[in-house]
XYZ file of C-alpha atoms in Angstrom:
772
model
C -20.769 -53.104 -13.681
C -19.592 -49.647 -12.664
C -20.912 -48.292 -15.942
C -24.305 -49.865 -15.247
C -24.416 -48.331 -11.778
C -23.618 -44.931 -13.164
C -26.297 -45.271 -15.807
C -28.900 -46.240 -13.220
C -27.875 -43.383 -10.966
C -28.115 -40.934 -13.838
C -31.553 -42.215 -14.744
C -32.709 -41.752 -11.173
C -31.219 -38.284 -11.026
C -33.170 -37.266 -14.120
C -36.389 -38.569 -12.712
C -38.764 -35.860 -11.645
C -39.699 -37.742 -8.455
C -36.119 -37.842 -7.118
C -35.491 -34.597 -5.207
C -31.705 -34.642 -5.650
C -29.449 -34.230 -8.645
C -26.556 -36.679 -8.650
C -23.156 -35.388 -9.698
C -19.689 -36.908 -9.838
C -19.070 -40.323 -8.419
C -16.668 -40.425 -5.489
C -14.316 -43.378 -5.313
C -14.535 -45.256 -2.023
C -13.010 -48.653 -1.342
C -14.082 -51.502 0.953
C -17.744 -50.511 0.975
C -21.031 -51.869 -0.300
C -22.172 -48.316 -1.133
C -21.549 -46.005 -4.095
C -20.984 -42.388 -3.180
C -22.030 -39.412 -5.364
C -21.743 -35.701 -4.902
C -25.202 -34.226 -5.286
C -27.308 -31.105 -4.908
C -30.772 -30.603 -3.593
C -33.157 -29.598 -6.384
C -35.195 -27.341 -4.123
C -32.465 -24.931 -3.053
C -29.281 -26.115 -4.795
C -27.534 -26.931 -1.513
C -24.659 -29.410 -1.599
C -25.051 -32.924 -0.267
C -23.814 -36.497 -0.735
C -25.845 -39.543 -1.713
C -24.890 -43.134 -0.754
C -26.484 -45.519 -3.260
C -27.023 -49.272 -2.927
C -28.193 -51.225 -5.983
C -30.315 -54.183 -4.823
C -30.147 -56.234 -8.049
C -26.366 -56.255 -8.258
C -25.624 -56.875 -4.549
C -28.645 -58.677 -3.190
C -26.737 -60.835 -0.674
C -25.663 -57.738 1.281
C -29.109 -56.151 1.281
C -29.545 -56.776 5.060
C -26.401 -54.769 5.712
C -27.691 -51.885 3.570
C -31.090 -51.865 5.254
C -29.416 -51.917 8.684
C -27.320 -48.931 7.699
C -30.418 -47.011 6.554
C -32.231 -47.780 9.813
C -29.310 -46.868 12.095
C -28.608 -43.653 10.141
C -32.125 -42.436 10.850
C -31.925 -43.005 14.591
C -28.285 -42.332 15.552
C -27.522 -38.650 16.217
C -24.162 -37.378 17.426
C -21.763 -34.541 16.362
C -19.195 -37.187 15.396
C -21.610 -39.092 13.170
C -22.397 -38.226 9.559
C -25.464 -36.004 9.481
C -28.255 -37.726 7.544
C -30.646 -35.451 5.622
C -32.917 -38.063 4.068
C -33.271 -41.783 3.281
C -35.092 -43.152 0.244
C -35.995 -46.811 -0.449
C -37.239 -48.036 -3.796
C -37.687 -51.466 -5.316
C -34.331 -51.222 -7.032
C -32.164 -49.004 -4.820
C -31.544 -47.634 -1.384
C -30.369 -44.023 -0.867
C -28.881 -42.319 2.150
C -28.659 -38.536 1.656
C -26.129 -36.873 3.965
C -24.210 -33.659 4.365
C -21.419 -33.223 1.793
C -18.577 -35.539 2.821
C -15.353 -36.948 1.382
C -13.575 -40.233 2.278
C -10.787 -39.935 4.852
C -8.955 -42.679 2.947
C -7.940 -40.064 0.335
C -5.838 -38.202 2.898
C -4.632 -41.406 4.526
C -3.257 -42.866 1.304
C -1.519 -39.591 0.430
C -0.339 -39.213 4.040
C -1.293 -35.540 3.864
C -2.485 -35.229 7.458
C -0.447 -33.241 9.938
C 0.092 -34.666 13.401
C -2.108 -32.037 15.034
C -4.932 -32.659 12.583
C -4.598 -36.430 12.998
C -4.827 -36.150 16.783
C -7.819 -33.859 16.463
C -9.606 -36.354 14.189
C -8.785 -39.382 16.315
C -10.093 -37.553 19.351
C -13.402 -36.992 17.545
C -13.735 -40.657 16.487
C -12.747 -41.975 19.928
C -15.311 -39.653 21.553
C -17.971 -40.883 19.114
C -17.159 -44.531 19.878
C -17.367 -43.696 23.572
C -20.949 -42.526 22.947
C -21.851 -45.562 20.806
C -20.457 -48.094 23.274
C -21.638 -46.351 26.394
C -24.822 -44.323 25.875
C -26.126 -46.327 22.908
C -24.921 -49.712 24.261
C -23.987 -50.670 20.729
C -21.017 -52.000 18.777
C -19.926 -50.427 15.506
C -17.964 -53.467 14.403
C -16.249 -51.864 11.360
C -13.999 -49.064 12.659
C -11.338 -48.385 10.005
C -10.246 -45.583 7.681
C -12.841 -46.536 5.043
C -15.642 -45.923 7.575
C -14.533 -42.353 8.377
C -15.351 -39.263 6.263
C -14.526 -35.589 6.419
C -17.211 -32.927 6.253
C -17.024 -29.555 4.538
C -15.807 -28.100 7.818
C -12.917 -30.573 7.912
C -14.317 -32.487 10.878
C -14.033 -36.276 10.959
C -17.374 -38.069 10.817
C -18.002 -41.727 11.546
C -20.072 -43.721 9.021
C -20.200 -47.311 7.798
C -23.105 -48.416 9.966
C -23.648 -51.599 8.028
C -23.246 -53.939 11.030
C -23.763 -51.425 13.851
C -25.855 -53.315 16.381
C -27.325 -52.851 19.820
C -26.134 -55.408 22.328
C -29.608 -55.468 23.778
C -30.866 -57.097 20.578
C -30.337 -60.843 20.515
C -31.024 -60.936 16.750
C -28.604 -58.190 15.890
C -27.244 -58.037 12.341
C -23.631 -58.228 13.507
C -24.021 -61.797 14.737
C -25.399 -63.100 11.436
C -23.980 -60.870 8.689
C -20.778 -59.504 10.206
C -18.601 -61.644 7.964
C -20.193 -60.183 4.797
C -18.303 -56.901 5.111
C -15.658 -56.357 2.409
C -12.108 -57.348 3.466
C -13.398 -58.396 6.858
C -10.659 -61.003 7.459
C -7.911 -58.330 7.578
C -9.719 -56.126 10.137
C -11.440 -58.702 12.367
C -10.133 -59.018 15.967
C -8.378 -62.289 16.902
C -11.159 -63.453 19.214
C -13.728 -63.058 16.414
C -11.524 -64.966 14.015
C -11.404 -67.843 16.512
C -14.897 -67.853 17.982
C -17.076 -66.003 15.478
C -19.116 -62.860 16.051
C -20.936 -64.480 18.922
C -17.720 -64.048 20.914
C -18.762 -60.425 21.428
C -21.161 -61.617 24.097
C -18.359 -63.259 26.060
C -16.031 -60.263 26.130
C -16.309 -56.595 27.051
C -18.689 -54.671 24.767
C -15.934 -52.218 23.801
C -13.372 -54.846 22.792
C -14.196 -55.010 19.071
C -14.320 -51.249 18.580
C -11.133 -50.727 20.639
C -9.301 -53.041 18.255
C -10.756 -51.179 15.278
C -9.654 -47.855 16.815
C -6.089 -49.191 17.086
C -6.205 -50.089 13.379
C -7.431 -46.576 12.549
C -4.573 -45.019 14.563
C -2.037 -47.074 12.651
C -3.582 -46.205 9.255
C -3.703 -42.504 10.008
C 0.012 -42.265 10.833
C 1.302 -44.883 8.347
C -1.068 -44.724 5.376
C -1.930 -48.417 5.104
C -2.761 -51.227 7.525
C -0.433 -54.214 7.116
C -2.342 -56.529 9.463
C -0.030 -56.127 12.483
C -1.688 -54.144 15.247
C 0.676 -52.926 17.952
C 3.552 -51.709 15.758
C 4.533 -48.208 16.853
C 5.995 -47.032 13.551
C 5.358 -43.284 13.114
C 3.036 -43.240 16.116
C 3.612 -40.146 18.314
C 5.643 -41.173 21.398
C 3.065 -39.753 23.793
C 0.385 -41.978 22.247
C 2.319 -45.234 21.855
C 1.547 -46.749 25.247
C -2.201 -46.162 25.012
C -2.202 -47.296 21.371
C -0.612 -50.642 22.345
C -3.258 -51.228 24.965
C -5.998 -50.572 22.393
C -4.767 -53.361 20.113
C -3.617 -55.974 22.576
C -4.540 -59.565 21.701
C -6.395 -60.180 24.971
C -9.794 -58.458 24.617
C -10.228 -58.185 28.396
C -7.039 -56.086 28.686
C -7.864 -53.701 25.886
C -8.219 -50.038 26.650
C -11.751 -48.853 25.897
C -12.296 -45.782 23.669
C -13.549 -43.911 26.754
C -10.335 -44.620 28.674
C -8.271 -43.781 25.581
C -9.886 -40.320 25.514
C -9.422 -39.934 29.245
C -5.707 -40.717 29.108
C -5.244 -38.382 26.184
C -6.953 -35.490 28.003
C -4.761 -35.713 31.091
C -2.389 -32.857 31.738
C 0.333 -33.164 29.149
C -1.558 -35.928 27.370
C -1.587 -36.539 23.624
C -5.049 -34.964 23.269
C -4.047 -31.789 25.094
C -3.600 -29.668 21.960
C -4.792 -26.122 21.126
C -6.960 -27.386 18.296
C -8.781 -29.904 20.471
C -9.289 -27.360 23.247
C -10.659 -24.885 20.708
C -13.087 -27.508 19.393
C -14.395 -28.162 22.863
C -14.855 -24.463 23.655
C -16.114 -23.001 20.397
C -19.740 -23.983 20.830
C -19.971 -22.210 24.195
C -17.945 -19.116 23.323
C -20.883 -16.752 23.764
C -21.483 -18.066 27.293
C -17.914 -17.729 28.529
C -16.731 -15.112 30.996
C -14.161 -12.500 30.037
C -11.314 -14.561 31.500
C -12.462 -17.740 29.772
C -12.840 -15.880 26.496
C -9.337 -14.464 26.910
C -7.942 -17.971 27.387
C -9.826 -19.176 24.350
C -8.447 -16.394 22.179
C -4.927 -17.060 23.385
C -5.344 -20.650 22.287
C -6.642 -19.442 18.951
C -3.565 -17.284 18.396
C -1.299 -20.240 19.113
C -2.749 -22.313 16.300
C -0.286 -23.017 13.509
C -0.909 -22.597 9.801
C -1.256 -26.343 9.101
C -4.531 -26.702 10.964
C -7.625 -27.497 8.885
C -8.769 -24.265 7.261
C -12.245 -25.574 6.513
C -12.960 -26.078 10.184
C -12.195 -22.432 10.947
C -14.310 -21.262 8.038
C -17.335 -23.383 8.807
C -17.281 -23.726 12.587
C -15.016 -21.198 14.272
C -15.708 -18.161 12.111
C -19.507 -18.022 12.639
C -19.082 -18.247 16.397
C -16.416 -15.528 16.409
C -18.628 -13.237 14.332
C -21.429 -13.627 16.845
C -19.039 -12.864 19.693
C -17.535 -9.708 18.202
C -20.879 -8.227 17.138
C -23.105 -9.203 20.020
C -20.914 -10.651 22.748
C -18.338 -7.910 23.185
C -15.489 -10.024 21.884
C -13.262 -7.012 21.302
C -10.209 -6.557 19.059
C -8.691 -9.956 19.864
C -11.724 -11.763 18.497
C -11.710 -9.460 15.493
C -8.039 -10.247 14.833
C -8.845 -13.941 14.805
C -11.756 -13.320 12.427
C -9.634 -11.372 9.981
C -6.851 -13.944 10.158
C -9.269 -16.665 9.167
C -10.921 -14.394 6.590
C -7.619 -13.955 4.795
C -7.890 -17.588 3.663
C -11.421 -17.296 2.289
C -12.224 -17.092 -1.392
C -13.557 -13.735 -2.549
C -17.165 -14.901 -2.892
C -17.046 -16.500 0.569
C -15.469 -13.377 2.020
C -18.127 -11.111 0.541
C -20.901 -13.376 1.747
C -19.682 -13.959 5.307
C -17.393 -11.099 6.312
C -18.046 -7.984 4.223
C -21.393 -7.076 5.860
C -19.872 -7.463 9.321
C -16.777 -5.408 8.436
C -18.893 -2.557 7.090
C -20.891 -2.484 10.312
C -17.761 -2.618 12.477
C -16.219 0.412 10.740
C -19.028 2.479 12.237
C -18.267 1.119 15.708
C -17.115 3.933 18.040
C -14.697 1.626 19.850
C -11.189 2.880 18.955
C -9.641 -0.534 19.609
C -11.972 -2.098 17.039
C -11.222 0.691 14.571
C -7.447 0.323 14.921
C -7.725 -3.444 14.516
C -9.735 -3.018 11.318
C -7.249 -0.513 9.904
C -4.316 -2.719 10.849
C -5.775 -5.721 8.997
C -7.034 -3.754 6.006
C -4.129 -4.930 3.790
C -5.304 -8.508 4.310
C -8.924 -7.660 3.504
C -8.476 -5.145 0.688
C -8.146 -7.668 -2.139
C -11.448 -9.295 -1.215
C -13.398 -6.038 -0.867
C -15.120 -4.708 -3.971
C -14.451 -1.192 -5.258
C -18.027 -0.094 -4.625
C -17.982 -1.259 -1.007
C -14.674 0.482 -0.283
C -15.525 3.750 -2.016
C -19.144 4.080 -0.898
C -19.249 2.419 2.520
C -15.832 1.890 4.102
C -13.906 5.059 3.156
C -16.660 7.456 4.366
C -16.436 5.707 7.742
C -12.626 5.884 7.688
C -12.478 9.649 7.255
C -13.293 10.283 10.904
C -9.964 8.673 11.746
C -8.003 11.496 10.083
C -9.282 13.947 12.700
C -9.565 11.589 15.666
C -8.236 12.839 18.984
C -6.129 9.702 19.469
C -2.829 9.880 17.545
C -2.745 6.120 17.022
C -6.040 6.271 15.150
C -4.817 9.096 12.930
C -1.592 7.285 12.160
C -3.278 3.967 11.333
C -5.783 5.799 9.138
C -2.965 7.371 7.099
C -1.294 3.971 6.707
C -4.591 2.375 5.670
C -4.815 4.638 2.614
C -2.254 2.576 0.695
C -4.090 -0.785 0.535
C -7.369 0.803 -0.617
C -6.076 3.552 -2.917
C -6.787 1.475 -6.024
C -10.376 0.973 -4.887
C -11.120 4.706 -4.564
C -12.518 6.827 -7.383
C -10.548 9.755 -8.835
C -13.059 12.180 -7.391
C -12.601 10.767 -3.900
C -8.804 10.768 -4.167
C -8.440 14.319 -5.479
C -11.196 15.668 -3.274
C -11.745 14.310 0.219
C -8.564 12.273 0.552
C -6.174 15.106 -0.324
C -7.948 17.473 2.031
C -7.514 15.064 4.926
C -3.892 14.357 4.031
C -3.273 18.099 4.018
C -4.382 18.116 7.673
C -2.210 15.191 8.690
C 0.779 16.739 6.881
C 0.590 19.518 9.481
C -0.166 17.195 12.394
C 1.371 17.932 15.759
C 2.805 14.410 15.862
C 6.037 14.199 13.835
C 5.478 10.532 13.048
C 2.129 11.286 11.440
C 3.675 14.070 9.355
C 6.384 11.677 8.226
C 3.922 8.924 7.324
C 1.799 11.398 5.399
C 4.806 12.326 3.255
C 5.520 8.639 2.643
C 1.868 8.032 1.796
C 1.800 10.886 -0.724
C 4.957 9.589 -2.360
C 3.440 6.136 -2.806
C 0.079 7.323 -4.144
C 1.554 9.981 -6.453
C 0.567 8.018 -9.561
C -3.058 7.956 -8.416
C -3.388 11.731 -8.098
C -4.984 13.806 -10.836
C -2.595 15.271 -13.396
C -3.986 18.779 -12.996
C -3.067 19.055 -9.314
C -0.443 16.359 -8.862
C 2.710 18.453 -9.285
C 1.374 21.381 -7.255
C 0.282 19.183 -4.371
C 3.453 17.134 -4.208
C 5.798 20.106 -4.509
C 3.973 21.861 -1.682
C 3.946 18.749 0.504
C 7.505 17.568 -0.078
C 9.174 20.968 0.121
C 7.346 21.622 3.370
C 8.649 18.291 4.651
C 12.198 19.407 3.821
C 11.802 22.215 6.347
C 10.321 19.986 9.046
C 12.224 20.075 12.369
C 11.805 16.280 12.642
C 14.803 14.691 10.975
C 12.927 11.639 9.685
C 10.306 13.878 8.120
C 13.039 15.664 6.168
C 14.474 12.355 5.091
C 11.021 11.189 3.981
C 10.659 14.360 1.906
C 13.946 13.717 0.113
C 13.118 10.064 -0.496
C 9.670 10.986 -1.763
C 11.165 13.496 -4.191
C 13.545 10.828 -5.469
C 10.695 8.357 -5.947
C 8.443 10.841 -7.768
C 11.041 12.288 -10.144
C 8.945 11.409 -13.197
C 5.901 13.210 -11.835
C 7.326 16.710 -12.227
C 7.993 18.628 -15.407
C 11.476 19.899 -16.218
C 10.387 23.449 -15.398
C 9.135 22.354 -11.984
C 12.365 20.477 -11.362
C 14.482 23.535 -12.141
C 12.390 26.298 -10.578
C 10.691 24.620 -7.614
C 12.298 21.350 -6.594
C 15.999 22.101 -6.952
C 15.847 25.371 -4.971
C 14.000 23.550 -2.203
C 16.579 20.749 -2.026
C 19.620 23.010 -1.825
C 19.224 24.016 1.862
C 19.289 20.338 2.798
C 22.822 20.095 1.446
C 23.918 21.870 4.637
C 21.599 20.017 7.014
C 22.881 19.421 10.501
C 22.459 15.662 10.067
C 24.942 13.890 7.838
C 22.563 11.275 6.487
C 20.201 14.069 5.431
C 23.044 15.782 3.602
C 23.962 12.514 1.908
C 20.393 11.886 0.811
C 20.054 15.493 -0.352
C 23.099 15.077 -2.588
C 21.658 11.889 -4.075
C 18.302 13.524 -4.726
C 19.919 16.640 -6.133
C 21.979 14.569 -8.565
C 18.863 12.859 -9.872
C 17.122 16.137 -10.619
C 20.244 17.749 -12.055
C 20.696 14.861 -14.462
C 17.162 15.234 -15.691
C 17.385 19.016 -16.046
C 20.707 18.820 -17.853
C 19.429 16.163 -20.193
C 16.431 18.293 -21.054
C 18.578 21.403 -21.446
C 20.864 19.658 -23.928
C 17.892 18.926 -26.147
C 16.648 22.527 -26.192
C 17.239 24.979 -29.059
C 20.267 27.260 -28.927
C 18.140 30.413 -28.826
C 14.534 31.454 -28.584
C 15.070 34.853 -30.282
C 13.370 35.324 -33.678
C 15.557 35.521 -36.767
C 16.478 39.085 -37.907
C 17.302 40.451 -41.365
C 19.570 43.293 -40.151
C 23.197 42.973 -41.014
C 25.684 42.270 -38.273
C 27.938 45.182 -37.291
C 30.969 45.353 -39.465
C 33.271 46.377 -36.639
C 33.266 44.434 -33.419
C 33.168 46.114 -30.071
C 36.423 46.640 -28.296
C 35.182 44.617 -25.341
C 32.339 42.176 -24.880
C 32.480 40.588 -28.323
C 31.325 37.084 -28.959
C 34.949 36.044 -29.061
C 35.660 37.518 -25.662
C 35.915 34.682 -23.142
C 36.504 36.873 -20.096
C 34.092 36.790 -17.165
C 32.505 40.121 -18.201
C 32.545 39.524 -21.926
C 29.325 37.523 -22.146
C 27.231 40.151 -20.346
C 28.368 43.161 -22.381
C 28.349 41.200 -25.603
C 24.819 40.118 -24.978
C 23.807 43.691 -24.267
C 25.400 45.057 -27.458
C 23.846 42.335 -29.542
C 20.420 43.216 -28.281
C 20.937 46.919 -29.011
C 22.220 46.200 -32.483
C 19.067 44.245 -33.238
C 16.757 47.067 -32.091
C 14.826 48.965 -34.754
C 12.859 52.222 -34.725
C 13.289 55.639 -33.134
C 12.959 56.552 -29.479
C 11.495 59.995 -28.809
C 13.738 61.937 -26.389
C 12.208 63.760 -23.471
C 14.434 66.891 -24.093
C 14.290 69.132 -27.126
C 15.766 67.204 -30.046
C 18.958 68.496 -31.558
C 19.158 69.549 -35.170
C 20.372 66.931 -37.530
C 23.587 68.802 -38.175
C 24.535 68.604 -34.511
C 24.402 64.835 -34.458
C 27.884 63.515 -34.120
C 29.892 60.626 -32.835
C 29.918 60.081 -29.100
C 33.689 60.218 -28.942
C 33.965 63.770 -30.401
C 34.158 66.793 -28.076
C 30.898 68.442 -27.351
C 30.572 71.750 -29.317
C 29.595 75.023 -27.636
C 27.898 78.082 -29.068
C 29.294 79.621 -32.260
C 30.161 82.976 -30.643
C 32.391 81.877 -27.793
C 34.877 79.083 -27.589
C 34.133 76.413 -25.016
C 36.392 76.093 -22.057
C 38.859 73.200 -22.040
C 38.927 73.453 -25.848
C 41.829 72.051 -27.724
C 43.686 73.534 -30.663
C 41.967 73.071 -33.933
C 42.961 69.908 -35.551
C 41.435 67.244 -37.620
C 39.308 64.980 -35.467
C 40.120 61.337 -35.825
C 37.258 58.920 -36.356
C 35.837 57.500 -33.196
C 35.045 53.850 -32.568
C 31.321 53.228 -32.598
C 30.686 49.842 -31.103
C 26.952 50.381 -30.979
C 26.826 51.240 -34.654
C 24.067 53.771 -34.399
C 23.644 57.559 -34.411
C 22.911 59.786 -31.507
C 19.323 60.136 -32.532
C 18.813 56.419 -31.957
C 19.765 56.726 -28.320
C 17.191 57.493 -25.660
C 17.585 60.762 -23.824
C 18.352 59.892 -20.201
C 16.261 61.419 -17.496
C 17.835 63.437 -14.752
C 17.451 61.699 -11.416
C 18.629 62.388 -7.964
C 22.042 61.111 -7.101
C 21.757 57.988 -4.870
C 23.371 57.765 -1.522
C 26.705 55.980 -1.452
C 26.527 52.234 -0.886
C 28.076 51.202 2.395
C 27.961 47.451 1.890
C 28.700 45.461 -1.249
C 25.801 43.100 -0.643
C 23.383 46.037 -0.657
C 24.305 46.824 -4.206
C 22.639 43.584 -5.341
C 19.321 44.459 -3.810
C 17.684 43.334 -0.642
C 17.211 39.580 -0.460
C 14.058 39.331 1.576
C 13.418 36.289 3.664
C 10.571 34.032 2.906
C 7.161 35.183 3.850
C 5.113 33.560 6.522
C 3.689 30.723 4.473
C 7.002 29.865 2.915
C 5.833 30.082 -0.688
C 7.072 33.663 -1.637
C 5.340 36.987 -2.084
C 2.586 37.636 -4.522
C 4.443 40.462 -6.254
C 6.620 39.666 -9.212
C 9.633 42.000 -9.079
C 10.457 41.237 -12.671
C 7.183 42.672 -13.922
C 7.277 45.943 -11.908
C 7.655 49.051 -14.127
C 10.797 51.141 -13.672
C 10.121 54.294 -11.657
C 11.098 57.558 -13.288
C 11.362 60.993 -11.748
C 10.366 63.569 -14.377
C 12.154 66.899 -14.128
C 9.952 69.827 -13.197
C 12.446 72.521 -14.302
C 13.900 73.134 -17.676
C 17.320 71.490 -17.975
C 20.206 73.843 -18.325
C 21.898 71.708 -20.908
C 21.315 68.503 -22.720
C 22.762 65.533 -20.882
C 25.924 64.071 -22.211
C 25.203 60.759 -23.921
C 26.817 57.533 -22.761
C 30.483 57.419 -23.995
C 31.289 53.776 -24.676
C 35.029 53.871 -25.270
C 36.341 56.991 -27.098
C 39.753 58.512 -26.353
C 39.704 60.584 -23.119
C 40.014 64.395 -23.574
C 43.133 64.587 -21.451
C 44.303 67.961 -22.878
C 40.989 69.566 -22.094
C 41.068 68.248 -18.569
C 44.612 69.596 -18.104
C 43.611 73.039 -19.348
C 40.660 73.090 -16.975
C 42.870 72.208 -14.063
C 45.282 75.017 -14.887
C 42.418 77.538 -14.862
C 41.175 76.342 -11.510
C 42.792 77.176 -8.185
C 43.342 73.526 -7.380
C 46.959 72.522 -7.711
C 47.746 70.026 -10.383
C 49.173 66.699 -9.520
C 52.917 66.513 -9.358
C 54.439 66.339 -12.801
C 51.392 67.773 -14.537
C 51.996 71.477 -13.781
C 52.195 73.789 -16.805
C 54.338 76.893 -17.474
C 54.455 79.541 -14.780
C 53.452 82.091 -17.355
C 49.841 82.877 -16.813
C 47.524 82.336 -19.670
C 45.784 85.219 -21.282
C 42.423 85.723 -19.618
C 39.452 85.372 -21.829
C 36.344 87.363 -21.510
C 33.302 85.206 -21.305
C 29.798 86.360 -21.491
C 26.885 84.620 -19.910
C 25.649 83.632 -23.270
C 28.916 82.141 -24.282
C 29.715 80.338 -21.074
C 28.855 76.594 -21.372
C 27.234 74.975 -18.399
C 28.748 71.783 -17.165
C 26.932 68.679 -18.344
C 24.471 67.151 -15.952
C 25.704 63.990 -14.326
C 23.822 60.856 -15.299
C 22.982 58.596 -12.432
C 21.725 55.068 -13.087
C 19.900 53.854 -10.029
C 20.676 50.391 -8.789
C 17.734 48.198 -9.503
C 16.688 45.937 -6.677
C 15.630 42.470 -7.756
C 13.329 40.444 -5.636
C 14.305 36.808 -6.081
C 11.171 35.394 -4.506
C 9.051 33.217 -6.814
C 5.735 34.614 -7.725
C 2.753 32.723 -6.297
C 0.838 30.779 -8.814
C -2.855 31.209 -8.986
C -4.590 28.677 -6.805
C -7.744 27.683 -8.527
C -8.831 24.729 -6.404
C -7.823 25.874 -2.950
C -5.497 22.896 -2.417
C -2.319 24.978 -2.189
C -3.730 26.935 0.735
C -4.564 23.719 2.506
C -0.905 22.914 2.881
C -0.126 26.297 4.547
């Protein structure tokens, strides 16, 4: 039979004259109707269709026709909204809003207490209208007669025997017993005296008994036939519930009185959800105080309230209030809280246009509320909307006069960073973050550093390292302690962003001052960060080649230097050894500035310097065979550059001055533009002809002690004790001007001052200056 019904329904749905397309069949029990989900062919809107097949259920046709007639005429918010009714020779159709049977939730016992009270309040209020204003009796109040709409509201249906008590030929008197499972739900007085007993008792008696059955089903899942049991019934409702289902119809509590008792102060219908339902339709007409009370109730709602009701009923009214009624940030907070539960297509259809318009609102409170809830909305906003519409409106917040707006704007960058294009990130966004990094508020500076650390992966590779180094190292010098800590943490988090060269030359030098910070926790964090970078630099250094010098074909010196050899492990050995190795690898001739000596005069550096051939040089020694001198440099005199005579420097008073002046950082903190290592060495050319060739550098020959002793004996200065010669005066020698040798000019090597400041890199995009 069910298969036949489905086949007939499908045939009707395919007919061109039927304006609705039937979909899935919805299972409902204890009903003469078949329920289908359907759509309207004209616009595709969702609806439900109740179908009654005349041929298969002809005895209950009067009940079906009564339901069609009452559905057309009965209008109330608690009644199923009827869109259309269609009668053919074979079937009857009632087209309604999309609904679902309440019995689904009742059998699964999935209703929360607050939702159950809210639904019972709606049904009791609807019965109050039917019994009072319409002077009618429903006659079949039970869970199978109640449905839920798309908004989650409970709607009363099942009008098969609904009858007006002003009609003596009402259907309920004749066909009331034809309802499915009527014996289990019929009141005791009807069981004894038939449906005509309605006339002898209060009009509300039958529906009050049915309402008691519904209360029991809602809280227990199934009606066992015993009305009055208080199992699982809320304690505040038990007394009124018992009076609804009492056996004496004259003592039963009417639905109107049931609502009245529930709405008393502290009553079972005094819940935030019910109060919100009563006030939502008139929200736009409320005063500021009434609206404030309403919003406070809205904030008190728990998470287990029906979401569909907020989406379909509350949300549209709140949107009207915030856009046109001056609802303010509290209304907006409620909107965004509800919007967080919407599907993406629903969010884009209902909320996105409003959010875009609100971002241009000059009200700072609205702006801060939007920024604060942006993490909840970001997933539902499309990339195009964020990049083209929302972010351009957000940028004014970076320069707003109110610090709270600037701070919330910086925080709001994180949830939308993945929705921004690379051009926007590396262009506008970085420029604004450069401003907030220098903000007068220390908290904003700190949050900017945190923000940059978290979006480091989104920055362009060409400017990423330069931007982050500038930002984080500036944060390390911030007077605000938490800003310094944020800089250290950001450097730790972005270790992989920097190259090994940047780690060694830029990051590590910037971290070192923090090792002596006045705050202990900064020093501790600086040590942790320093260890991370040192590990990376050391690991990279261990993988590097031993030397970068090109291979040479020259033979190594056969005789090692007396000091500074590769085997010398003393503290000075490495420097001198390195120097000698470089000189040994040098090729070519250096042209001296003085007149070159003849080839025959070239000699070892350790031999005494010869004088003219006519006169013996002073301090000369007796003729003897000269012993070979050690030549650690392994080259001739001609291969050595002729030193230039320079003025003798002033004596150095302080040891630190001998290392060169260590200038402080310049104003912007990034070093001077000059590179001291590229500056050419200054030379002072001699303007007069030198009297004698300078003595070349002696690198370790035997000292001419005898010559020095002879010179001292010729001079008037007394010799040191123990070094005095014979009292016999030496024979004076006649010396001519031509034969007298001039003393050798003293070679002075000026101390070279090294500027340790890093050279500024070329700034090609202007971003580096933005941090200064």
